[in-house]
PDB file of C-alpha atoms and ligand atoms in Angstrom:
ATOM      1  CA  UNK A   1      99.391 121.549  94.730  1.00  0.00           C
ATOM      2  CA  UNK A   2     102.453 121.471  93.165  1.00  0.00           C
ATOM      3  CA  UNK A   3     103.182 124.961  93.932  1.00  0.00           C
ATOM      4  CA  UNK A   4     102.883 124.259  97.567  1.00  0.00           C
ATOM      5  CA  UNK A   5     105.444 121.251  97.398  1.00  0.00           C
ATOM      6  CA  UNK A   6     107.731 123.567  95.229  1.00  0.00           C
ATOM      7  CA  UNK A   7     107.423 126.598  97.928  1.00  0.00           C
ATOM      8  CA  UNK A   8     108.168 124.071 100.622  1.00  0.00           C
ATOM      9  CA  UNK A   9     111.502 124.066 101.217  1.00  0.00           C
ATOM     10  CA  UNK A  10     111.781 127.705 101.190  1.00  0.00           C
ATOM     11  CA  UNK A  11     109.273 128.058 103.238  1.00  0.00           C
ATOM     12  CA  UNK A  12     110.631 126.511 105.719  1.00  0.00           C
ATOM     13  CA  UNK A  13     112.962 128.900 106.381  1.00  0.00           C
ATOM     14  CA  UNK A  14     110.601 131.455 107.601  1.00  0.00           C
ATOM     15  CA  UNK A  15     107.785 129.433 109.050  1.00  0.00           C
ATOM     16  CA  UNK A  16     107.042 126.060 110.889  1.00  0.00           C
ATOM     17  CA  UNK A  17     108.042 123.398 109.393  1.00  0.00           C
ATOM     18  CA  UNK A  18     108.041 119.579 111.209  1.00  0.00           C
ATOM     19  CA  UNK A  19     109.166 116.086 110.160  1.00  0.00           C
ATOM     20  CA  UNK A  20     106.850 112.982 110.459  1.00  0.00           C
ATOM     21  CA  UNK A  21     107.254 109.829 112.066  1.00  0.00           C
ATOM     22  CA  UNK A  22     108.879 107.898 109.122  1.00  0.00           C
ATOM     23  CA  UNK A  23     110.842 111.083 108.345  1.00  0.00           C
ATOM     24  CA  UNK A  24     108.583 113.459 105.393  1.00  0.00           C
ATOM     25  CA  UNK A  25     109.182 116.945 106.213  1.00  0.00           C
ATOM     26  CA  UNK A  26     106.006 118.353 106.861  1.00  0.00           C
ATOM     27  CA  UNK A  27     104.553 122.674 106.565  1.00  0.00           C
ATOM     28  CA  UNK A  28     102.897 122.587 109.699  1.00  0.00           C
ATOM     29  CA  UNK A  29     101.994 126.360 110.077  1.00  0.00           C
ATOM     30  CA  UNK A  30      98.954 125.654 112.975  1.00  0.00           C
ATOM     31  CA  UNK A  31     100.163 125.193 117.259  1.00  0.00           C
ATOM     32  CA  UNK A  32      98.924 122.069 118.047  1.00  0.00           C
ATOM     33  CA  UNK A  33      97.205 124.058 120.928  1.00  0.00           C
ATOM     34  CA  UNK A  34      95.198 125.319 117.598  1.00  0.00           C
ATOM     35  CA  UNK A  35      94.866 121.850 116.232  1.00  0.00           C
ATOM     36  CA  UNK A  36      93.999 119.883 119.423  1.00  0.00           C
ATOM     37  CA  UNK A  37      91.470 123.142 119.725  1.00  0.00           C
ATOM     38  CA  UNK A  38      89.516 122.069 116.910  1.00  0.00           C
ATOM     39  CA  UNK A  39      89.493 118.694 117.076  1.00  0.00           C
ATOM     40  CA  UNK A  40      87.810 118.795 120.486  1.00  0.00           C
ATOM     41  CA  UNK A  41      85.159 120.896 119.241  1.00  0.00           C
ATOM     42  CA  UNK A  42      83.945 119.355 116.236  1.00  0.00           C
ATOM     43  CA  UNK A  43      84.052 115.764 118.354  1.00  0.00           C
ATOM     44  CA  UNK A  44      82.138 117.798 121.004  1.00  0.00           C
ATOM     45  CA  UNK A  45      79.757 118.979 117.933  1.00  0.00           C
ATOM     46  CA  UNK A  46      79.853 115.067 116.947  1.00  0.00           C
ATOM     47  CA  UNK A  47      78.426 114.254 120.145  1.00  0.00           C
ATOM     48  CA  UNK A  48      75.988 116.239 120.109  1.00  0.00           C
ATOM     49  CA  UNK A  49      74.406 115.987 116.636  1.00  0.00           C
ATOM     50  CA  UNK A  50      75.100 111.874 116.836  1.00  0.00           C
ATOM     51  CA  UNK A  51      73.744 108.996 118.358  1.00  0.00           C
ATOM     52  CA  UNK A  52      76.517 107.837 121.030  1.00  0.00           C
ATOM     53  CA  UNK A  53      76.199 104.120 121.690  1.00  0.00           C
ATOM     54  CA  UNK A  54      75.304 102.912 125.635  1.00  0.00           C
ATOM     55  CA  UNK A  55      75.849  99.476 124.242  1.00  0.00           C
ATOM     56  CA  UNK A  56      78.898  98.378 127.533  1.00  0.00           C
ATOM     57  CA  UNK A  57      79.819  95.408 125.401  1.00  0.00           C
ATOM     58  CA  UNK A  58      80.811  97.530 122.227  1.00  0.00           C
ATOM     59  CA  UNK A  59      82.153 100.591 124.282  1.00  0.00           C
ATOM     60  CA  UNK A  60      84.209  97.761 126.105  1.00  0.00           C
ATOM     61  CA  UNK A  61      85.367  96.244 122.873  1.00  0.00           C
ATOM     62  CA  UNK A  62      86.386  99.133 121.310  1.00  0.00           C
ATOM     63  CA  UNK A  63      87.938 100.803 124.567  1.00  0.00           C
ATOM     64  CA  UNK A  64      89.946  97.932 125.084  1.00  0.00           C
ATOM     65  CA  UNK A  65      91.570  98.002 121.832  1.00  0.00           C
ATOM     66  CA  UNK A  66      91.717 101.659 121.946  1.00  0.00           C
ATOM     67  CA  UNK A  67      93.651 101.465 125.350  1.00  0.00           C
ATOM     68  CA  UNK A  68      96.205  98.547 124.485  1.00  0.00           C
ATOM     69  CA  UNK A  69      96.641 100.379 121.263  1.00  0.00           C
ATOM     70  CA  UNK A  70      97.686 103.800 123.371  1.00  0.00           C
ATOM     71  CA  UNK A  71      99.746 101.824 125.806  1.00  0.00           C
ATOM     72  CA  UNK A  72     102.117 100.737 122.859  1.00  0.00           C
ATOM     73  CA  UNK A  73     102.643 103.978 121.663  1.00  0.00           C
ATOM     74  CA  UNK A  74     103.742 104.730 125.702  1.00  0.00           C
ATOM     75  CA  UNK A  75     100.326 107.060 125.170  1.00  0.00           C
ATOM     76  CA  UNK A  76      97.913 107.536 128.424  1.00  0.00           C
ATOM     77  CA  UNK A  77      94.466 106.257 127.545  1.00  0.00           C
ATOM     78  CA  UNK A  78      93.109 108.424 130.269  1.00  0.00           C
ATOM     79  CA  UNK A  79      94.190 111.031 128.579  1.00  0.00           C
ATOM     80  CA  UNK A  80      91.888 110.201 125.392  1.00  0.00           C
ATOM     81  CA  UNK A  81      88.613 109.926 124.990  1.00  0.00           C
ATOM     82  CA  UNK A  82      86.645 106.948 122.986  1.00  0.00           C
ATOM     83  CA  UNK A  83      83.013 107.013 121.858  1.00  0.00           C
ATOM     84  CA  UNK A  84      81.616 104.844 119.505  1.00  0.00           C
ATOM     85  CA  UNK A  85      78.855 106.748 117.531  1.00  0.00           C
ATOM     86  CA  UNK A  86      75.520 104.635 116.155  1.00  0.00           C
ATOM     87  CA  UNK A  87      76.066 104.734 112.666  1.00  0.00           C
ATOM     88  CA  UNK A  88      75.848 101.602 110.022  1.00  0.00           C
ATOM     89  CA  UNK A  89      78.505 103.308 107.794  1.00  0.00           C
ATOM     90  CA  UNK A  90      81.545 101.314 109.229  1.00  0.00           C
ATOM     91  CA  UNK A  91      84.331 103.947 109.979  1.00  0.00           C
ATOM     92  CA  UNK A  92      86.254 105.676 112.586  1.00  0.00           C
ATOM     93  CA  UNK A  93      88.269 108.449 112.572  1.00  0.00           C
ATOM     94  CA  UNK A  94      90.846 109.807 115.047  1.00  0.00           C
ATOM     95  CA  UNK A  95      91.582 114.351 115.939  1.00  0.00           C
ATOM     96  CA  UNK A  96      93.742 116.047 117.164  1.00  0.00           C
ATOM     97  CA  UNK A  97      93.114 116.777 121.018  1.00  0.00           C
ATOM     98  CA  UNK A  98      92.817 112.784 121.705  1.00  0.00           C
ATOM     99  CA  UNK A  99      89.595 112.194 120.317  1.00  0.00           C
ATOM    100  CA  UNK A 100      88.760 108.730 118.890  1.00  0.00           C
ATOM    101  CA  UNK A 101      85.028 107.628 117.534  1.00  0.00           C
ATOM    102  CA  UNK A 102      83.878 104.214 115.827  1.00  0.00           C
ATOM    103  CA  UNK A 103      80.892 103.669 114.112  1.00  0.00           C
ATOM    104  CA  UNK A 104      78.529 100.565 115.096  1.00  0.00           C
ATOM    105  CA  UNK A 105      78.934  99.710 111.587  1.00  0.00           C
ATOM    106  CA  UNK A 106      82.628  99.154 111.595  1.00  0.00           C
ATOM    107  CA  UNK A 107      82.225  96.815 114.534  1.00  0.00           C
ATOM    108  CA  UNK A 108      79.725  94.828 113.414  1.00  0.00           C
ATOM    109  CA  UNK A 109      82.128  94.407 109.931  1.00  0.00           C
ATOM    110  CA  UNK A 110      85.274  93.042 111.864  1.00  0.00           C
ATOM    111  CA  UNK A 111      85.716  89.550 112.443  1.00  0.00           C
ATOM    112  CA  UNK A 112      88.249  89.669 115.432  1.00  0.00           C
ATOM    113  CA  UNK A 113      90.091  92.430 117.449  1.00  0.00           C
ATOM    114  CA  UNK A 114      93.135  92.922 115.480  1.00  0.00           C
ATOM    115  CA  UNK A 115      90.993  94.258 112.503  1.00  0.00           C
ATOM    116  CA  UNK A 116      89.486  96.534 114.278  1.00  0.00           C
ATOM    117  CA  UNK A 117      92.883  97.941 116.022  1.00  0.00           C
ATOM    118  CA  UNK A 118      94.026  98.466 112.052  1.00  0.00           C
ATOM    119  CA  UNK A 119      91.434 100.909 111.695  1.00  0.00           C
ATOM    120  CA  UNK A 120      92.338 102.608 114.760  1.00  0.00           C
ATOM    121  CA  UNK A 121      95.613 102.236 114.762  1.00  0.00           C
ATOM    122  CA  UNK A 122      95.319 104.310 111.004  1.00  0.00           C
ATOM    123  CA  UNK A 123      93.601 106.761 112.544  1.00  0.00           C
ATOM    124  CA  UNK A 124      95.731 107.479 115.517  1.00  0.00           C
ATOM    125  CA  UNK A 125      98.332 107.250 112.389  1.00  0.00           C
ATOM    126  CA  UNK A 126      96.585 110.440 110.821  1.00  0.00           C
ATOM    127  CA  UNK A 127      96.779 112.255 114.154  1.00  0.00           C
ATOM    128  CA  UNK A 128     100.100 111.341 115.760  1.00  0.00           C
ATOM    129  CA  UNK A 129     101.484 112.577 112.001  1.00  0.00           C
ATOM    130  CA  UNK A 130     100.014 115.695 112.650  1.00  0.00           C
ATOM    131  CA  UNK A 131      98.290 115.462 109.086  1.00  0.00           C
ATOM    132  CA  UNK A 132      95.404 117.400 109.866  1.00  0.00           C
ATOM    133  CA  UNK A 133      97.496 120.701 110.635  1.00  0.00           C
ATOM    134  CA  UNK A 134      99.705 119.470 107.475  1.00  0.00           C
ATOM    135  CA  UNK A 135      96.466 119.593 105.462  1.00  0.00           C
ATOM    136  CA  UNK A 136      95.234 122.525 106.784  1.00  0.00           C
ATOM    137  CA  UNK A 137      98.385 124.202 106.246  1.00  0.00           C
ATOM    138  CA  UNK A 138      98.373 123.301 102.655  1.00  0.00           C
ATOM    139  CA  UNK A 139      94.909 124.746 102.452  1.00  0.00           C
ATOM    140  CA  UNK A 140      95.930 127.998 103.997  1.00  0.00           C
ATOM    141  CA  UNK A 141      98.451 128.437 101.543  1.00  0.00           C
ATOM    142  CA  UNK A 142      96.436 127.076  98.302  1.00  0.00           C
ATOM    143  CA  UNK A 143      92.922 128.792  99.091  1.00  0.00           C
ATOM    144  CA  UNK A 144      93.827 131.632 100.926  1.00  0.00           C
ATOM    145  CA  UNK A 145      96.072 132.465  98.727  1.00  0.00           C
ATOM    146  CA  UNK A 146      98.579 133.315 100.880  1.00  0.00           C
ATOM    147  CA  UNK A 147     101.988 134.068 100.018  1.00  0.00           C
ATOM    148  CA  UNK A 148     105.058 132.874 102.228  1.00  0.00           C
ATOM    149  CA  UNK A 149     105.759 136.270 103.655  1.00  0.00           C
ATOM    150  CA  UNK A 150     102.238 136.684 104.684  1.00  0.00           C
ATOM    151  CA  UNK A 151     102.463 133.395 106.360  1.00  0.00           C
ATOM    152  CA  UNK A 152     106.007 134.246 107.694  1.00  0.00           C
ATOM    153  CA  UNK A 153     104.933 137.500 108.816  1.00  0.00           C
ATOM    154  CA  UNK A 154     101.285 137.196 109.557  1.00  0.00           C
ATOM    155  CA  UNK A 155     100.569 133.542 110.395  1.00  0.00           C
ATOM    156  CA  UNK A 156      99.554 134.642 114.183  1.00  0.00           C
ATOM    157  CA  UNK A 157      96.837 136.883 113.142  1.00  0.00           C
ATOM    158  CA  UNK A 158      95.016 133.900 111.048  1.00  0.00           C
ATOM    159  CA  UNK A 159      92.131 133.577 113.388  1.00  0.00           C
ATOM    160  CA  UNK A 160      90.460 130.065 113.923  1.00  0.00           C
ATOM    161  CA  UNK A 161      87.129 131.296 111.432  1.00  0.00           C
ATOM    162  CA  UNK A 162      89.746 131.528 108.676  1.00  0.00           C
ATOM    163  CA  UNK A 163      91.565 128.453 108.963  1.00  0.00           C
ATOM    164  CA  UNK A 164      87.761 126.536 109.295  1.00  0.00           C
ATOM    165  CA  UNK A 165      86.845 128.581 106.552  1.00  0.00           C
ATOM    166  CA  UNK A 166      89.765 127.609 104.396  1.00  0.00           C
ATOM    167  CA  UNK A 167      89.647 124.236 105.189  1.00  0.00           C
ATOM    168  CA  UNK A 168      85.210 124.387 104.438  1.00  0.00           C
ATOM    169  CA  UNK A 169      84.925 121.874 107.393  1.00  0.00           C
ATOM    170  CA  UNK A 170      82.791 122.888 109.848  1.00  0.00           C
ATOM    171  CA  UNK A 171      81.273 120.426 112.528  1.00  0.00           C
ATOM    172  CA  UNK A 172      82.610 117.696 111.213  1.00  0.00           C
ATOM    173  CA  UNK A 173      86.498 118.407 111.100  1.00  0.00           C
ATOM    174  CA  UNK A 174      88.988 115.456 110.185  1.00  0.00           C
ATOM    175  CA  UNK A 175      85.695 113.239 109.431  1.00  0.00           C
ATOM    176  CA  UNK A 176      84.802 113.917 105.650  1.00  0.00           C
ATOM    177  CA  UNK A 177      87.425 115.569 103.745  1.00  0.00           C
ATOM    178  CA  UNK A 178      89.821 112.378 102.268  1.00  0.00           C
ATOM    179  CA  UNK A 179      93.457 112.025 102.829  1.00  0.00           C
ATOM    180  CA  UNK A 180      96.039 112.311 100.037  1.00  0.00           C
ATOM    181  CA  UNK A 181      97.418 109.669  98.959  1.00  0.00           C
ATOM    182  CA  UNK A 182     100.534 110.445 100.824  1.00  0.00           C
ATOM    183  CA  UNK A 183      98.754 110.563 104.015  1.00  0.00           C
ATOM    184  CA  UNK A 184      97.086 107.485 103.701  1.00  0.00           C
ATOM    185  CA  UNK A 185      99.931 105.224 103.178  1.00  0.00           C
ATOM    186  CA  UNK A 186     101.876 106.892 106.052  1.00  0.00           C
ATOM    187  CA  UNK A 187      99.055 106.054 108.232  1.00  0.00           C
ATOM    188  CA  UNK A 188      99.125 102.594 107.219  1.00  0.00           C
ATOM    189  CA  UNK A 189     102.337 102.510 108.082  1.00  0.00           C
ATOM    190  CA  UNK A 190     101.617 103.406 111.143  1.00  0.00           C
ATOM    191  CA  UNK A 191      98.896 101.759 111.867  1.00  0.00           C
ATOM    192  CA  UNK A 192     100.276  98.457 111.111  1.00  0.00           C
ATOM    193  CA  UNK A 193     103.857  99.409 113.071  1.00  0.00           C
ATOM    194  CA  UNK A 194     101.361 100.023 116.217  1.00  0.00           C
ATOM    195  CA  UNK A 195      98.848  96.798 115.806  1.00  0.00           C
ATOM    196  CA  UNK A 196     102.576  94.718 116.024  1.00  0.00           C
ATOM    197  CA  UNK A 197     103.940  96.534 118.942  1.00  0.00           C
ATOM    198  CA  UNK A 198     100.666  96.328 121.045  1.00  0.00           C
ATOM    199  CA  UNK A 199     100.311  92.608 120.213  1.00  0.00           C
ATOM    200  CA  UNK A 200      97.662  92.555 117.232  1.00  0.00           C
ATOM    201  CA  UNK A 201      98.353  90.560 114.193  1.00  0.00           C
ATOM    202  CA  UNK A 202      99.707  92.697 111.692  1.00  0.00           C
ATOM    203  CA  UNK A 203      98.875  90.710 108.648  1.00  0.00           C
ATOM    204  CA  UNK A 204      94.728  91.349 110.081  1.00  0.00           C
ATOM    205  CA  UNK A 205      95.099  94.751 108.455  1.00  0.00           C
ATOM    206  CA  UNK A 206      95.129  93.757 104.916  1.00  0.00           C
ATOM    207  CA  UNK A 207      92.214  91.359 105.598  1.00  0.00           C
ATOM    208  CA  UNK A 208      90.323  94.442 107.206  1.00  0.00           C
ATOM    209  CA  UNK A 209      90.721  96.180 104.095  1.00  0.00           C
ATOM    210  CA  UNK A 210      89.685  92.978 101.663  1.00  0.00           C
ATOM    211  CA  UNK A 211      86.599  92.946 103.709  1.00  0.00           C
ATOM    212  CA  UNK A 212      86.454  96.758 103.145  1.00  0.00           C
ATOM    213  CA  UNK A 213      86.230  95.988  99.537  1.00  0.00           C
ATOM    214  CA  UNK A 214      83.688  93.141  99.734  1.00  0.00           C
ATOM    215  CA  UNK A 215      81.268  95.447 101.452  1.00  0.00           C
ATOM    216  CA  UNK A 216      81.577  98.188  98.763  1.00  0.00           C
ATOM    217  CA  UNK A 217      80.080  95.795  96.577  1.00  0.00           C
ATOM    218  CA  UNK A 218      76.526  96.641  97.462  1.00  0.00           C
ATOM    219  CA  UNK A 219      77.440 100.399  97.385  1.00  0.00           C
ATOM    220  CA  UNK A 220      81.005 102.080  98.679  1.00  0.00           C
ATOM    221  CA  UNK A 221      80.875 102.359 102.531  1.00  0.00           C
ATOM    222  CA  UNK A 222      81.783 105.948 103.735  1.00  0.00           C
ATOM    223  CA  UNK A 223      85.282 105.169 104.886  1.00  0.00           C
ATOM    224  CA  UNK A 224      86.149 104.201 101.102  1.00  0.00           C
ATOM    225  CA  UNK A 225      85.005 107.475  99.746  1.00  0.00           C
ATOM    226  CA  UNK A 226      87.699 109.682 102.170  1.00  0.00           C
ATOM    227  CA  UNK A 227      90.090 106.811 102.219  1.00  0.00           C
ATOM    228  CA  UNK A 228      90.744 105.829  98.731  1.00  0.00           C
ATOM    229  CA  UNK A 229      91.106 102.013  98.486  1.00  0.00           C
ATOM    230  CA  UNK A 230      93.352 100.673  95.530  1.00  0.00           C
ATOM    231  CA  UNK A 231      94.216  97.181  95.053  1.00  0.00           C
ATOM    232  CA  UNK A 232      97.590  98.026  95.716  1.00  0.00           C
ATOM    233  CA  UNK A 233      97.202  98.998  99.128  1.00  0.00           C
ATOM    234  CA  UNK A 234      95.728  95.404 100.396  1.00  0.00           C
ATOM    235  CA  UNK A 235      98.823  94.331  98.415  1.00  0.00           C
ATOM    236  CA  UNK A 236     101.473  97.138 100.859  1.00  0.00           C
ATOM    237  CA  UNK A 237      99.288  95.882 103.822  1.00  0.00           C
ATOM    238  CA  UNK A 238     100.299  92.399 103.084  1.00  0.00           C
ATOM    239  CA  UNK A 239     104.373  93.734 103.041  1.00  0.00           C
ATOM    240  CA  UNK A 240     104.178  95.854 105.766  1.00  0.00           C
ATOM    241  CA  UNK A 241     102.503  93.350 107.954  1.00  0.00           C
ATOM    242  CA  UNK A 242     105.108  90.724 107.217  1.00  0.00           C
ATOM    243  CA  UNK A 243     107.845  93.133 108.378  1.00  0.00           C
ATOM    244  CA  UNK A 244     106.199  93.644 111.251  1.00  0.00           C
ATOM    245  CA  UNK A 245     105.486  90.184 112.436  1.00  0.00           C
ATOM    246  CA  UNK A 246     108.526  89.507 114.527  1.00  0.00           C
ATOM    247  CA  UNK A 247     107.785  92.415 116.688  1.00  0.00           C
ATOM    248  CA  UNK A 248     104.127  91.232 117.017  1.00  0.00           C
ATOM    249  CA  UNK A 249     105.415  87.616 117.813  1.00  0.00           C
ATOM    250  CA  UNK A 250     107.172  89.157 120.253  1.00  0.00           C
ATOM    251  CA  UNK A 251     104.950  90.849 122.217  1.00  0.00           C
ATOM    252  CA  UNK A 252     104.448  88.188 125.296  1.00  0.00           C
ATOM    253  CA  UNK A 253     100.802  88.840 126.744  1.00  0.00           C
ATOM    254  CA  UNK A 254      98.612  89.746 123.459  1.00  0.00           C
ATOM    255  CA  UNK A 255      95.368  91.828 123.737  1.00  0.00           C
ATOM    256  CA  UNK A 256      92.541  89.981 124.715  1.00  0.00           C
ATOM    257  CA  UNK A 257      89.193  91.821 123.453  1.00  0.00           C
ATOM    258  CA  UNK A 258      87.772  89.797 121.727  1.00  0.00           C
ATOM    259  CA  UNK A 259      86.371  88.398 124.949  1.00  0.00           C
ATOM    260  CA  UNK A 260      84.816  91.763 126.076  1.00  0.00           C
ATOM    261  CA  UNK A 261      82.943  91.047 122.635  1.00  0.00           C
ATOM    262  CA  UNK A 262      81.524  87.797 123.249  1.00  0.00           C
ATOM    263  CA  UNK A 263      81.011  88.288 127.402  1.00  0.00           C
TER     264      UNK A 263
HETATM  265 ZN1   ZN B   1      93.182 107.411 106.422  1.00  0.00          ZN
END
């Protein structure tokens, strides 16, 4: 890995390179037509190999959070597609081509709307970072064992079979690998700068995650085991939330979901 951060810069030079959304320059050596590509498959491969919920109220709920979530990042929910999948595992997970899913099991875990939207809200962090293409990149480069010139000069020629070869993921793209370390607390970031701007209490995400931890008591729930869960990071939440509280406070007409929940 180090090699790849080392080869970075110069890489640049010949190849793709992209800066996040709090400003880490980023390889990105996939189109996003490529990305978006894949994404859409493996949630249409989701769909088909997982129970999708016909529960309204819980489609509702999470739809609505979903939407008001995508409004604040001046995103078109029509252009996105929600599903929440059956599944007691509580996670959710976010690809590229606008795909969101939610488990059952993270639903039933939350205690009010704005913990849910700081699970969301992460994984729209993920996407909207491009981390999956920054990941995949990285794999190109570490397991393919390509060199820079062969990624400068041959990077169109990668067909999709390599790159989902490389990256060993299959169906379930985006869903099981876990997230550096890096990634993770740039999605937080994210996640809790989007909660405040679309009106849900920022400080909820580092409650989400306590209650994250209290349920890997009896066993760690999926979402722990591909997003790594130190006692630090309830400890950023708790920071980042309270920088973002003015801009929640601000926000005049707040989400109201929780009522699709109870109706
Ligand atoms: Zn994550």
């Amino acid at each position: 890995m180090k090699k790849i951060v080392f080869q970075l810069s110069w890489l640049c030079v010949f190849v793709s390179c992209a800066t996040s959304p709090t400003g880490r320059q980023q390889l990105v050596l996939l189109s996003s037509g490529q990305m978006s590509k894949m994404g859409v498959n493996s949630f249409n491969a989701l769909k088909k190999t997982q129970r999708v919920s016909r529960n309204t109220r819980q489609v509702a709920y999470v739809k609505c959070i979903s939407n008001h979530l995508l409004v604040g990042l001046s995103e078109k929910p029509r252009n996105w597609e929600v599903q929440v999948f059956v599944d007691k595992s509580p996670n959710a997970f976010a690809l590229p081509g606008n795909k969101i899913g939610v488990h059952t099991g993270l639903i039933d875990l939350v205690k009010n709307q704005s913990q849910l939207a700081a699970v969301i809200g992460h994984e729209i962090g993920h996407v909207k970072a491009n981390h999956g293409n920054e990941r995949a990149s990285q794999g190109l480069v570490a397991q393919v064992g390509m060199t820079a010139a062969d990624l400068a000069l041959g990077r169109d020629s990668v067909s999709d079979q390599i790159i989902l070869g490389a990256l060993g993921l299959g169906a379930q793209f985006g869903v099981l690998l876990p997230f550096s370390r890096k990634h993770e607390q740039e999605a937080d970031r994210l996640g809790v700068r989007y909660m405040a701007k679309s009106g849900f209490d920022p400080m909820q995400a580092a409650e989400l995650w306590k209650l994250m931890k209290r349920k890997s008591g009896s066993g760690p729930p999926e979402i722990l085991s591909t997003h790594p869960s130190p006692e630090s990071r309830i400890k950023d939440l708790k920071k980042i939330g309270q920088r973002h509280l003015k801009e929640f406070q601000a926000v005049r007409v707040k989400p109201e979901c929780d009522r699709e929940r109870l109706k």
